[in-house]
Amino acid sequence: MQFLPRASRRSLVAAGAVAALAAGVTAALPAVHAMAATGCQVTYTANTWAGGFTGNVAIKNLGDAISSWTLKWTFPDSGQKVVQGWSATYSQSGANVTAVSMDYNGALATGASTTIGFNGSWSTANPTPTSFTLNGVLCTGSTTTSPSPSASPSRSASPSPSASPSKSPSPSPSTSPSTPTGTTPVAINGQLHVCGVNLCNQYNKAIQLRGMSTHGLQWFASCYNDASLDALANDWNADLLRIAMYVQEQGYETNPTAFTNQVNALVDKAQARGMYALIDFHTLTPGDPTYNLDRAKTFFAAVAARNAAKNNVIYEITNEPNGVSWQTIKNYAEQVIPVIRAADPDAVVIVGTRGWSSLGVSEGGNATEVINNKVNAQNVMYTFHFYAASHKDNYRAELERAAASLPMFVTEFGTVTYTGGGAFDQSSSTAWLDTLDRLKISYANWTYSDASESSAAFKPGTCAGGQYAGTSVLQDSGLFMRSRIRTADNFPTS
Ligand code: IDC
């Protein structure tokens, strides 16, 4: 049985990028001959869950240089299957798996390593492989499997690229980000940055993140737990969890320490599942962000310091400013952003816009005020929100116009009216999401909760029941959003 590598497109393009290097290495090495010294070491790590697993295999050549390789291993029995893999061509017969090198990673000098990986299914024995051989020689090494998701960053990306977010990846293959060692959104894309008007991944390619927003943490904490986030990551295939921390309405201002800890705990849960975490300082009423400036500085200093080493965090510094000028919002941003950057210099920061983050449209304005007076900071995006049953063509046209010159992020939208209730509007929601997909504008939907309102994905009572995966627990908006979000991502790596 032959498996197409999941990343075949990426592999083919990457092959071109490193061909020169590979050719140079092999040319400089002695020819492989029958008496060549052999040896290999394999480090196998895996995350397993009920029925599925992701395996990563680091291969180190301890023998003489080789120009291609065939790696074989044996599963406990034929109940474990490689479903899709990358960085090799896989085939399986019974419990025996064969992975053959690609053009670009076949050449391994003495001591050189390469990493391959795959997603698998299992039904009987725990899927721990044994007897790795490289070109017929038994390898030494270690095997580690852990239940997934764990709190450890084991599903996160391979080494991140250079610290400077604005730099494009170096053309030298030796310093470019290596092939991802996992399949989660964060494992593939790594630390994000703004490039032009887009959100770009560690390969400097424009991507779109699709995900869900929590409801207010002060009300719906019971909806955010391992089971619900497993469903979001693995059943919905979401890329993004927006963590909506209200500041007023019994939120952050009532207990800064507890809410800060709650946000950090959710950042960790997102990270453990390879999802990005959007930390939303959910100001709403009062609409002037300056009212919460001191709180924002305190909060962001804490979360940025605590999460600085992570590559899955994005900061949204004010949810929906309203009743204030763009200049006031910009002044707020230029005071809060330096606080974040002092602790976490490379993270993307998203700034709200006038009129409940409508780019001013809901207060009779338009995007020109932002286009002509951008926030004085790098690596910044701007917020646009809409509620599909209330906001239609004129809002969408303004977003599209703005997106030609501003990096835009839809950190919140509803499929219903702006009240969070009313009828689910499928046709308007479809028109909106088609536009966001086309423009690669990232989004989070309001809400991943069981609130008694039509914007909630889940039926009331779902969070008390504890089952989140599948469609039986969903309201109309949740059914629609799940079907939109779980389609394949487009995360280019070359
Ligand atoms: C709504 C909630 C609702 C809550 C209300 C006040 O759905 O349960 O009572 O906030 O806190 C926004 C805001 C978001 C709103 C949402 C729907 O960012 O907080 O949530 N909305 O009204 N902007 C436009 C709509």
Coordinates of C-alpha atoms and ligand atoms in Angstrom, one line a residue:
M1 CA 0.0 0.0 0.0
Q2 CA 1.4 3.3 -1.0
F3 CA 0.9 6.5 0.9
L4 CA 1.2 10.0 -0.6
P5 CA 3.2 12.1 1.7
R6 CA 0.9 14.8 3.1
A7 CA 3.5 17.4 2.4
S8 CA 4.3 16.2 -1.1
R9 CA 3.8 19.6 -2.6
R10 CA 5.9 21.2 0.0
S11 CA 8.6 18.5 -0.3
L12 CA 8.8 19.0 -4.0
V13 CA 9.4 22.7 -3.8
A14 CA 11.7 22.3 -0.9
A15 CA 13.7 19.8 -2.9
G16 CA 14.5 22.5 -5.4
A17 CA 15.6 24.8 -2.6
V18 CA 18.1 22.4 -1.1
A19 CA 19.2 20.5 -4.2
A20 CA 22.3 22.6 -4.6
L21 CA 23.4 21.9 -1.0
A22 CA 22.6 18.2 -1.2
A23 CA 24.5 17.9 -4.5
G24 CA 27.5 19.7 -3.0
V25 CA 27.5 17.4 0.0
T26 CA 27.4 14.2 -1.9
A27 CA 30.0 15.4 -4.4
A28 CA 32.4 16.1 -1.6
L29 CA 31.9 12.7 0.0
P30 CA 33.6 9.4 -0.8
A31 CA 31.4 7.1 -2.9
V32 CA 29.4 4.6 -0.9
H33 CA 30.8 1.1 -1.4
A34 CA 30.1 -2.4 -0.1
M35 CA 32.5 -2.1 2.8
A36 CA 31.1 1.2 4.0
A37 CA 30.7 1.5 7.8
T38 CA 27.1 1.5 8.8
G39 CA 25.1 2.5 11.8
C40 CA 22.2 4.7 12.8
Q41 CA 20.3 6.1 15.7
V42 CA 16.6 6.7 15.8
T43 CA 14.8 8.9 18.3
Y44 CA 11.1 8.2 18.1
T45 CA 8.6 10.4 19.8
A46 CA 4.8 10.3 19.6
N47 CA 1.7 11.8 20.9
T48 CA -1.2 9.4 21.2
W49 CA -4.8 9.7 21.8
A50 CA -7.8 7.4 21.5
G51 CA -7.5 6.0 18.1
G52 CA -4.9 8.2 16.7
F53 CA -1.3 9.3 17.0
T54 CA 1.4 11.5 15.5
G55 CA 4.9 10.0 15.3
N56 CA 8.1 11.8 14.7
V57 CA 11.3 10.0 13.8
A58 CA 14.7 11.6 14.0
I59 CA 17.2 9.6 12.0
K60 CA 20.9 10.1 12.6
N61 CA 23.5 8.5 10.3
L62 CA 26.3 7.0 12.4
G63 CA 28.0 5.3 9.4
D64 CA 29.6 6.5 6.3
A65 CA 27.8 9.1 4.2
I66 CA 24.8 7.8 2.2
S67 CA 22.9 9.4 -0.7
S68 CA 19.5 7.9 0.0
W69 CA 17.9 5.7 2.7
T70 CA 15.2 3.3 3.4
L71 CA 13.9 3.3 7.0
K72 CA 11.9 0.3 8.2
W73 CA 10.2 -0.4 11.5
T74 CA 7.6 -2.8 12.9
F75 CA 4.4 -1.9 14.8
P76 CA 3.2 -4.3 17.5
D77 CA 0.6 -5.6 15.0
S78 CA -1.3 -4.5 11.9
G79 CA -3.9 -2.5 13.9
Q80 CA -1.5 0.5 13.8
K81 CA -1.4 2.2 10.5
V82 CA 0.4 5.1 8.9
V83 CA -2.4 7.3 7.5
Q84 CA -0.5 10.2 6.1
G85 CA 3.2 11.1 6.4
W86 CA 5.7 13.8 5.4
S87 CA 9.4 14.0 4.4
A88 CA 9.4 10.4 3.1
T89 CA 7.3 8.1 0.9
Y90 CA 5.6 5.5 3.1
S91 CA 4.2 2.1 2.5
Q92 CA 3.0 -0.5 4.9
S93 CA 2.5 -4.3 4.8
G94 CA 0.8 -5.7 7.9
A95 CA 2.8 -4.4 10.8
N96 CA 5.8 -3.5 8.7
V97 CA 6.4 0.1 7.6
T98 CA 8.8 1.3 5.0
A99 CA 9.8 5.0 4.6
V100 CA 11.9 6.0 1.6
S101 CA 13.8 9.2 1.6
M102 CA 12.8 12.1 -0.7
D103 CA 15.2 13.7 -3.2
Y104 CA 16.0 16.5 -0.8
N105 CA 16.7 14.5 2.4
G106 CA 18.3 11.3 1.2
A107 CA 21.9 12.6 1.5
L108 CA 23.1 12.1 5.1
A109 CA 26.8 12.8 5.9
T110 CA 28.3 10.9 8.8
G111 CA 26.7 12.3 11.9
A112 CA 23.9 14.1 10.0
S113 CA 20.3 13.9 11.0
T114 CA 16.9 14.3 9.4
T115 CA 13.4 14.1 10.7
I116 CA 10.3 12.6 9.3
G117 CA 6.8 12.1 10.7
F118 CA 3.4 10.8 10.1
N119 CA -0.2 10.7 11.4
G120 CA -1.5 7.2 12.2
S121 CA -4.5 5.3 13.5
W122 CA -4.5 2.5 15.9
S123 CA -7.1 0.1 17.2
T124 CA -5.4 -2.6 19.2
A125 CA -2.0 -2.3 20.9
N126 CA -0.4 1.0 21.8
P127 CA 1.4 2.0 18.6
T128 CA 5.0 1.9 19.7
P129 CA 7.2 0.8 16.8
T130 CA 10.3 -1.4 17.3
S131 CA 13.3 -2.6 15.2
F132 CA 14.1 0.5 13.2
T133 CA 16.5 -0.3 10.4
L134 CA 18.3 2.2 8.1
N135 CA 19.4 0.7 4.8
G136 CA 19.0 -2.7 6.4
V137 CA 21.1 -2.0 9.6
L138 CA 19.5 -2.1 13.0
C139 CA 19.5 1.3 14.7
T140 CA 20.0 2.2 18.3
G141 CA 18.0 4.9 19.9
S142 CA 15.0 5.7 22.1
T143 CA 11.3 5.6 21.9
T144 CA 9.0 7.9 23.8
T145 CA 5.3 8.0 23.5
S146 CA 3.1 10.3 25.5
P147 CA -0.6 10.7 25.8
S148 CA -1.8 13.7 23.9
P149 CA -2.4 16.5 24.5
S150 CA 0.1 17.0 27.2
A151 CA 1.1 20.3 28.8
S152 CA 4.5 20.0 27.3
P153 CA 5.4 21.7 24.1
S154 CA 6.1 18.4 22.5
R155 CA 3.7 19.1 19.6
S156 CA 5.1 22.5 18.9
A157 CA 7.3 23.5 16.1
S158 CA 10.9 22.7 15.2
P159 CA 13.4 25.4 15.9
S160 CA 12.0 28.8 15.1
P161 CA 13.5 31.1 12.5
S162 CA 15.6 34.1 13.2
A163 CA 14.4 36.4 15.9
S164 CA 13.7 39.3 13.6
P165 CA 10.1 39.0 12.6
S166 CA 10.4 41.3 9.6
K167 CA 13.3 39.5 7.9
S168 CA 12.5 37.0 5.3
P169 CA 13.9 33.5 5.8
S170 CA 17.5 33.3 4.7
P171 CA 18.0 31.7 1.3
S172 CA 20.6 29.3 2.8
P173 CA 18.9 25.9 3.5
S174 CA 21.1 25.5 6.6
T175 CA 19.6 28.4 8.3
S176 CA 16.0 28.3 6.9
P177 CA 13.4 26.9 9.2
S178 CA 13.5 23.1 8.9
T179 CA 10.7 21.0 7.8
P180 CA 8.0 20.9 10.5
T181 CA 8.2 18.0 12.9
G182 CA 4.5 18.0 13.6
T183 CA 1.2 18.6 11.9
T184 CA -0.5 21.1 14.2
P185 CA -1.0 24.7 13.1
V186 CA 1.7 25.9 15.5
A187 CA 4.1 23.0 14.6
I188 CA 3.9 23.9 11.0
N189 CA 3.7 27.7 11.1
G190 CA 5.8 28.5 14.2
Q191 CA 6.2 32.1 15.3
L192 CA 4.0 34.3 13.2
H193 CA 4.7 37.8 11.9
V194 CA 3.2 40.5 9.8
C195 CA 4.5 40.7 6.2
G196 CA 2.9 43.3 4.0
V197 CA -0.8 43.2 4.7
N198 CA -0.7 39.5 5.6
L199 CA -0.1 37.3 8.6
C200 CA 2.9 35.1 7.7
N201 CA 4.4 32.0 9.1
Q202 CA 8.0 31.0 9.8
Y203 CA 8.5 30.4 6.1
N204 CA 7.4 33.9 5.4
K205 CA 4.3 32.7 3.6
A206 CA 0.9 34.3 4.1
I207 CA -1.6 32.2 6.0
Q208 CA -5.1 32.4 7.4
L209 CA -5.9 31.2 10.9
R210 CA -9.5 30.0 11.5
G211 CA -10.8 29.5 15.0
M212 CA -13.3 30.3 17.8
S213 CA -13.6 32.8 20.5
T214 CA -14.5 31.9 24.1
H215 CA -17.4 33.7 25.6
G216 CA -16.6 35.8 28.7
L217 CA -14.3 33.8 31.0
Q218 CA -16.1 35.2 34.0
W219 CA -19.3 33.4 32.9
F220 CA -18.3 30.4 30.9
A221 CA -15.2 29.0 32.5
S222 CA -16.8 25.6 32.6
C223 CA -16.7 25.4 28.8
Y224 CA -12.9 25.6 28.6
N225 CA -11.4 22.3 29.7
D226 CA -9.3 19.5 28.2
A227 CA -12.3 17.8 26.5
S228 CA -13.7 21.0 24.9
L229 CA -10.3 22.0 23.7
D230 CA -9.6 18.5 22.4
A231 CA -12.7 18.9 20.3
L232 CA -11.7 22.3 19.1
A233 CA -8.3 21.1 18.0
N234 CA -9.0 17.6 16.8
D235 CA -12.7 17.6 15.8
W236 CA -13.1 21.1 14.5
N237 CA -9.4 21.3 13.4
A238 CA -9.2 24.8 14.6
D239 CA -6.0 26.8 14.4
L240 CA -6.9 29.4 16.9
L241 CA -8.5 29.9 20.3
R242 CA -9.4 33.5 21.2
I243 CA -9.4 34.0 24.9
A244 CA -12.0 36.7 25.7
M245 CA -11.1 38.2 29.0
Y246 CA -13.6 40.9 29.8
V247 CA -12.2 43.7 31.8
Q248 CA -15.5 45.0 33.2
E249 CA -18.8 43.2 33.8
Q250 CA -17.3 41.1 36.7
G251 CA -14.2 40.5 34.7
Y252 CA -10.5 41.3 35.1
E253 CA -11.0 44.4 37.2
T254 CA -12.5 42.4 40.0
N255 CA -9.6 40.0 40.4
P256 CA -6.6 40.7 38.2
T257 CA -4.5 37.8 39.5
A258 CA -7.2 35.2 39.0
F259 CA -8.0 36.3 35.5
T260 CA -4.4 36.6 34.5
N261 CA -3.9 33.0 35.7
Q262 CA -7.0 31.8 33.9
V263 CA -5.8 33.3 30.6
N264 CA -2.3 31.8 31.1
A265 CA -3.8 28.4 31.7
L266 CA -5.8 28.6 28.5
V267 CA -2.7 29.7 26.6
D268 CA -1.0 26.5 27.8
K269 CA -4.0 24.4 26.8
A270 CA -4.0 25.9 23.3
Q271 CA -0.2 25.3 23.1
A272 CA -0.5 21.7 24.1
R273 CA -2.9 21.2 21.2
G274 CA -0.8 23.1 18.7
M275 CA -3.3 26.0 18.4
Y276 CA -2.6 29.7 18.5
A277 CA -3.9 31.6 21.5
L278 CA -5.2 35.1 20.9
I279 CA -5.2 37.0 24.2
D280 CA -8.2 39.4 24.1
F281 CA -8.3 42.3 26.5
H282 CA -12.1 42.4 26.1
T283 CA -13.0 46.0 26.6
L284 CA -16.5 46.9 25.6
T285 CA -18.2 49.4 28.0
P286 CA -16.8 51.9 28.5
G287 CA -15.7 52.3 25.0
D288 CA -12.7 54.5 25.6
P289 CA -9.7 52.2 26.0
T290 CA -7.9 54.9 28.0
Y291 CA -10.2 54.1 30.9
N292 CA -8.4 50.7 31.2
L293 CA -4.9 51.9 30.2
D294 CA -3.3 51.2 33.6
R295 CA -5.0 47.8 33.8
A296 CA -3.9 47.0 30.3
K297 CA -0.2 47.8 31.1
T298 CA -0.3 45.7 34.2
F299 CA -2.1 42.8 32.5
F300 CA 0.0 42.8 29.3
A301 CA 3.3 43.1 31.2
A302 CA 2.4 40.0 33.1
V303 CA 1.1 37.8 30.3
A304 CA 3.9 38.9 27.9
A305 CA 6.6 38.1 30.4
R306 CA 5.0 34.8 31.3
N307 CA 4.5 33.7 27.7
A308 CA 7.4 35.3 25.9
A309 CA 9.2 32.1 25.1
K310 CA 6.1 30.6 23.4
N311 CA 5.5 30.9 19.7
N312 CA 1.7 30.5 19.8
V313 CA 0.6 33.8 21.4
I314 CA -1.0 36.8 19.7
Y315 CA -2.1 39.9 21.7
E316 CA -5.3 41.8 21.1
I317 CA -5.0 44.9 23.2
T318 CA -8.5 46.3 23.0
N319 CA -11.6 44.5 21.8
E320 CA -14.1 47.2 20.6
P321 CA -13.3 50.8 21.2
N322 CA -16.4 52.9 20.7
G323 CA -17.3 56.6 21.1
V324 CA -13.7 57.7 20.8
S325 CA -11.5 58.9 18.0
W326 CA -9.0 56.8 16.2
Q327 CA -6.3 59.1 17.6
T328 CA -7.3 58.1 21.1
I329 CA -7.1 54.4 20.2
K330 CA -3.8 55.0 18.5
N331 CA -2.4 56.8 21.6
Y332 CA -3.5 53.9 23.7
A333 CA -1.9 51.4 21.4
E334 CA 1.4 53.3 21.4
Q335 CA 1.5 53.1 25.2
V336 CA 0.5 49.4 25.5
I337 CA 2.6 47.9 22.7
P338 CA 5.9 48.9 24.2
V339 CA 5.0 47.2 27.4
I340 CA 4.4 44.0 25.4
R341 CA 7.5 44.4 23.3
A342 CA 9.7 44.9 26.3
A343 CA 8.9 41.3 27.4
D344 CA 7.9 39.6 24.2
P345 CA 9.5 41.4 21.3
D346 CA 8.4 39.2 18.4
A347 CA 4.7 38.7 18.9
V348 CA 2.0 40.0 16.7
V349 CA -0.2 42.7 18.3
I350 CA -3.7 43.5 17.1
V351 CA -5.2 46.9 17.6
G352 CA -9.0 47.6 17.7
T353 CA -10.6 50.2 15.5
R354 CA -13.2 52.9 15.9
G355 CA -16.9 52.1 16.1
W356 CA -16.8 48.6 17.8
S357 CA -13.8 47.6 15.6
S358 CA -15.7 48.4 12.4
L359 CA -12.9 50.5 11.0
G360 CA -15.2 53.4 11.9
V361 CA -18.1 52.4 9.7
S362 CA -20.6 52.0 12.6
E363 CA -19.9 55.5 13.7
G364 CA -20.1 57.0 10.2
G365 CA -16.4 56.9 9.4
N366 CA -14.2 54.7 7.3
A367 CA -10.8 53.1 7.2
T368 CA -9.0 56.1 5.7
E369 CA -8.3 57.5 9.2
V370 CA -6.3 54.4 10.0
I371 CA -4.6 54.1 6.5
N372 CA -3.4 57.7 6.8
N373 CA -2.4 57.4 10.5
K374 CA -1.0 54.0 11.3
V375 CA 0.1 52.9 14.7
N376 CA 3.7 53.7 15.1
A377 CA 5.0 50.1 15.7
Q378 CA 6.0 47.1 13.7
N379 CA 4.3 43.7 13.5
V380 CA 0.9 45.2 14.1
M381 CA -2.5 44.3 12.7
Y382 CA -5.9 46.0 12.9
T383 CA -9.2 44.6 14.1
F384 CA -12.4 44.3 12.1
H385 CA -15.6 42.8 13.6
F386 CA -18.9 42.1 12.0
Y387 CA -22.2 40.3 12.8
A388 CA -23.4 38.8 9.6
A389 CA -27.1 39.4 10.1
S390 CA -26.5 43.1 10.8
H391 CA -23.5 44.0 8.8
K392 CA -23.5 43.4 5.1
D393 CA -22.2 44.7 1.8
N394 CA -21.0 48.2 2.8
Y395 CA -19.1 46.8 5.7
R396 CA -17.6 44.1 3.6
A397 CA -16.6 46.5 0.9
E398 CA -14.8 48.7 3.5
L399 CA -13.0 45.7 4.9
E400 CA -11.8 44.7 1.5
R401 CA -10.7 48.2 0.7
A402 CA -8.8 48.5 4.0
A403 CA -7.2 45.1 3.5
A404 CA -5.4 46.3 0.5
S405 CA -3.2 48.5 2.6
L406 CA -3.7 47.4 6.3
P407 CA -3.0 44.0 7.8
M408 CA -6.5 43.0 9.0
F409 CA -7.6 40.4 11.5
V410 CA -11.2 39.5 12.3
T411 CA -10.7 38.7 15.9
E412 CA -14.5 38.4 16.4
F413 CA -17.6 38.0 14.3
G414 CA -21.0 36.5 14.6
T415 CA -23.2 34.6 12.2
V416 CA -26.2 36.4 13.8
T417 CA -27.1 40.0 14.8
Y418 CA -24.8 42.3 16.7
T419 CA -26.8 41.5 19.9
G420 CA -25.3 38.0 19.9
G421 CA -28.9 36.7 19.2
G422 CA -31.4 36.7 16.4
A423 CA -31.6 34.5 13.4
F424 CA -28.5 32.7 12.1
D425 CA -27.9 34.2 8.7
Q426 CA -26.3 31.5 6.6
S427 CA -26.1 33.4 3.3
S428 CA -24.5 36.5 4.7
S429 CA -22.2 34.4 6.9
T430 CA -21.1 32.5 3.8
A431 CA -20.5 35.7 1.8
W432 CA -18.4 37.0 4.6
L433 CA -16.3 33.9 5.1
D434 CA -15.8 33.4 1.4
T435 CA -14.3 36.9 1.4
L436 CA -12.1 36.3 4.4
D437 CA -10.8 33.1 2.9
R438 CA -10.0 34.8 -0.4
L439 CA -8.1 37.6 1.3
K440 CA -6.5 35.2 3.8
I441 CA -7.9 37.2 6.7
S442 CA -7.8 35.2 9.9
Y443 CA -10.9 35.0 12.1
A444 CA -12.4 33.8 15.3
N445 CA -16.1 33.2 15.7
W446 CA -18.2 34.4 18.7
T447 CA -18.6 32.0 20.5
Y448 CA -17.3 28.6 21.5
S449 CA -19.8 28.4 24.4
D450 CA -23.2 27.1 25.4
A451 CA -24.7 30.5 26.1
S452 CA -28.4 30.8 25.6
E453 CA -28.1 32.9 22.5
S454 CA -27.9 32.0 18.8
S455 CA -24.3 33.1 18.4
A456 CA -23.2 30.2 20.7
A457 CA -21.9 27.1 19.0
F458 CA -23.2 24.7 21.5
K459 CA -26.7 23.9 22.7
P460 CA -27.4 25.2 26.2
G461 CA -26.3 22.7 28.8
T462 CA -23.5 21.2 26.7
C463 CA -20.7 22.4 29.0
A464 CA -22.3 20.7 32.0
G465 CA -22.5 17.4 30.0
G466 CA -18.9 17.3 29.0
Q467 CA -19.2 16.0 25.5
Y468 CA -18.1 18.5 22.8
A469 CA -17.1 16.6 19.7
G470 CA -19.4 15.9 16.8
T471 CA -22.5 17.6 15.6
S472 CA -25.2 16.5 18.1
V473 CA -24.2 19.1 20.6
L474 CA -24.2 22.0 18.2
Q475 CA -26.7 24.8 17.4
D476 CA -27.1 26.1 13.8
S477 CA -24.2 28.6 14.1
G478 CA -21.9 25.9 15.6
L479 CA -22.8 23.4 12.8
F480 CA -22.0 26.0 10.2
M481 CA -18.7 27.1 11.8
R482 CA -17.5 23.6 12.5
S483 CA -18.0 22.7 8.8
R484 CA -16.1 25.9 7.7
I485 CA -13.2 25.5 10.1
R486 CA -12.6 21.8 9.8
T487 CA -11.7 22.0 6.1
A488 CA -8.1 21.6 5.2
D489 CA -5.7 24.5 6.0
N490 CA -3.4 26.0 3.5
F491 CA -0.1 26.5 5.4
P492 CA 2.7 26.8 2.8
T493 CA 6.2 25.9 4.0
S494 CA 8.1 26.8 0.9
Ligands
IDC1 C1 -22.2 39.8 24.1 C2 -22.6 38.4 24.6 C3 -23.7 38.5 25.6 C4 -23.3 39.5 26.7 C5 -22.9 40.8 26.1 C6 -22.4 41.9 27.1 O1 -22.9 37.6 23.5 O2 -24.0 37.3 26.2 O3 -24.4 39.7 27.5 O4 -21.9 40.6 25.2 O5 -21.2 41.5 27.6 C7 -19.6 42.3 20.6 C8 -18.8 42.1 21.8 C9 -19.2 40.9 22.6 C10 -20.7 40.7 22.5 C11 -21.1 40.4 21.1 C12 -22.6 40.1 20.9 O6 -17.4 42.1 21.5 O7 -18.8 41.1 23.9 O8 -21.0 39.6 23.3 N1 -20.7 41.5 20.3 O9 -23.4 41.2 21.3 N2 -19.4 43.1 19.6 C13 -20.4 43.0 18.7 C14 -21.2 42.0 19.1

